[in-house]
Amino acid sequence: MSLDESSAPGILTIDLSALAANYGTFKRQTRAGCDVAAVVKADSYGLEVSRVIAALENENCPFYYVATPEEALKIRPLTKRPVAVLDGLFPDMADFYIDHHLMPVLNRYEEITAWHQACKAREIALPAIIHFDTGMNRLGLGPEETERFIAEKDRFDHILIEKIMSHFACADEPGHALTPAQAKRFDEISRHFPQAQKSLCNSYGTFAQPDYHYDEVRAGMALYGLNPLPAQENPVKPVVSLEARILQTRPVKKGMNAGYGATYRFEKDTALATVAIGYADGFLRSLGNKGTLYLRGQPCPIRGRVSMDLTTIEVGHLDPLPQVGDMAEILGPHQSADDLAADAGTIGYEILTSLGLRYQRIYI
Ligand SMILES: *Cc1c(COP(=O)(O)O)cnc(C)c1O
């Protein structure tokens, strides 16, 4: 017997045509001439970066962002397009970036100096992105470094300032005052860099803040199917579906308990099914006694704690009762990653980037 769908505890299906369609939705959302760059950090939010890049290359995606040099190195052979490293220029790594054709996002004054010196030593001028922090206080040049760089920028004649960027802190909260304040600050900085492309929006910003698209948006979560308009119908298609196998079923009586710690006590006679998914698969333990799986479209609440490999759900209300080998829907038509995240007290991003390694992965 070969190990295939019949042996997999879970089946993770990744719909690359939906991902390509979502890229098209970003294109339609932005004006002609605005680039839609793809953010493919963290293995494309857990979906496997080589597959995702192949799909995006077909859509003529012009630019890729990753978080780390190692991620950049992995995708460097997969595309001729520029690959930029959001975490910045790590100390003493300028030659590595140059040798491997990686573009740094320069987040600190020292990184700007280091890039300039490395380029100058080779008597070339190479592109970089300058990241200005406009109010998130995470990465990028702070207010003093920004003033200093604006005053001294002509000295850095071995850096081609291809883009300037910043990042919204609150683009997911409609009407938040910080968003226009950050854009205003970005406009003030932008005036000093007339030749550079300007980039400010992530997915939320792209869909909720059409005034701030500038020359490029950075598409992440909504490419992968998460909803960039939390209070509205999702404008993008789901990309991920996930199901897991029922390993055992059993009747339970009122007063019996389920799982580690006996944290759930049944209030009536019913039936339980034990499903082959647990926190080692990225099925978060916080879903214990909170989340829901679906069988034949019917909600089946999680009873008891999620354990490493297993989760128990109540199924007594199903007629006929489910059988060993039936597959329970974790993510699919009845439950999005955003829905599951809400039950787990987290965000869809964490559901995707936690997706485990034991599923059989199917790319369609
Ligand atoms: C991760 C990231 C993005 C993409 O954000 P989404 O919310 O997933 O669209 C864009 N810009 C920067 C700087 C990021 O770190």
PDB file of C-alpha atoms and ligand atoms in Angstrom, residues 26 39 41 45 86 131 138 165-167 201-204 218-222 349, ligand 1:
ATOM      1  CA  PHE A  26      -5.790  43.324  -6.187  1.00  0.00           C
ATOM      2  CA  VAL A  39       4.454  39.402   0.220  1.00  0.00           C
ATOM      3  CA  LYS A  41       7.293  35.728   3.766  1.00  0.00           C
ATOM      4  CA  TYR A  45       1.915  32.406   4.963  1.00  0.00           C
ATOM      5  CA  LEU A  86      11.778  43.307   4.923  1.00  0.00           C
ATOM      6  CA  HIS A 131      11.659  52.245   5.112  1.00  0.00           C
ATOM      7  CA  ARG A 138       8.369  48.833  14.812  1.00  0.00           C
ATOM      8  CA  MET A 165       7.929  52.612   2.017  1.00  0.00           C
ATOM      9  CA  SER A 166       6.106  52.778   5.299  1.00  0.00           C
ATOM     10  CA  HIS A 167       3.587  50.515   7.031  1.00  0.00           C
ATOM     11  CA  CYS A 201      -0.502  49.708   1.852  1.00  0.00           C
ATOM     12  CA  ASN A 202      -0.757  46.106   2.969  1.00  0.00           C
ATOM     13  CA  SER A 203      -3.919  44.122   2.142  1.00  0.00           C
ATOM     14  CA  TYR A 204      -6.136  45.997   4.581  1.00  0.00           C
ATOM     15  CA  ARG A 218       2.090  45.031  -0.810  1.00  0.00           C
ATOM     16  CA  ALA A 219      -0.341  42.137  -1.055  1.00  0.00           C
ATOM     17  CA  GLY A 220      -0.213  39.555   1.719  1.00  0.00           C
ATOM     18  CA  MET A 221      -3.114  38.024   3.587  1.00  0.00           C
ATOM     19  CA  ALA A 222      -5.838  38.722   1.022  1.00  0.00           C
ATOM     20  CA  TYR A 349      -2.720  34.952   9.727  1.00  0.00           C
TER      21      TYR A 349
HETATM   22  C1  LIG B   1       3.637  41.316   6.130  1.00  0.00           C
HETATM   23  C2  LIG B   1       3.727  42.658   5.539  1.00  0.00           C
HETATM   24  C3  LIG B   1       2.837  43.060   4.533  1.00  0.00           C
HETATM   25  C4  LIG B   1       1.674  42.219   4.094  1.00  0.00           C
HETATM   26  O1  LIG B   1       0.632  42.417   5.013  1.00  0.00           O
HETATM   27  P1  LIG B   1      -0.808  41.756   4.864  1.00  0.00           P
HETATM   28  O2  LIG B   1      -1.550  42.318   6.003  1.00  0.00           O
HETATM   29  O3  LIG B   1      -0.602  40.273   4.986  1.00  0.00           O
HETATM   30  O4  LIG B   1      -1.323  42.135   3.524  1.00  0.00           O
HETATM   31  C5  LIG B   1       3.037  44.293   3.936  1.00  0.00           C
HETATM   32  N1  LIG B   1       4.044  45.114   4.327  1.00  0.00           N
HETATM   33  C6  LIG B   1       4.899  44.764   5.314  1.00  0.00           C
HETATM   34  C7  LIG B   1       5.967  45.715   5.712  1.00  0.00           C
HETATM   35  C8  LIG B   1       4.765  43.545   5.964  1.00  0.00           C
HETATM   36  O5  LIG B   1       5.594  43.221   6.961  1.00  0.00           O
END
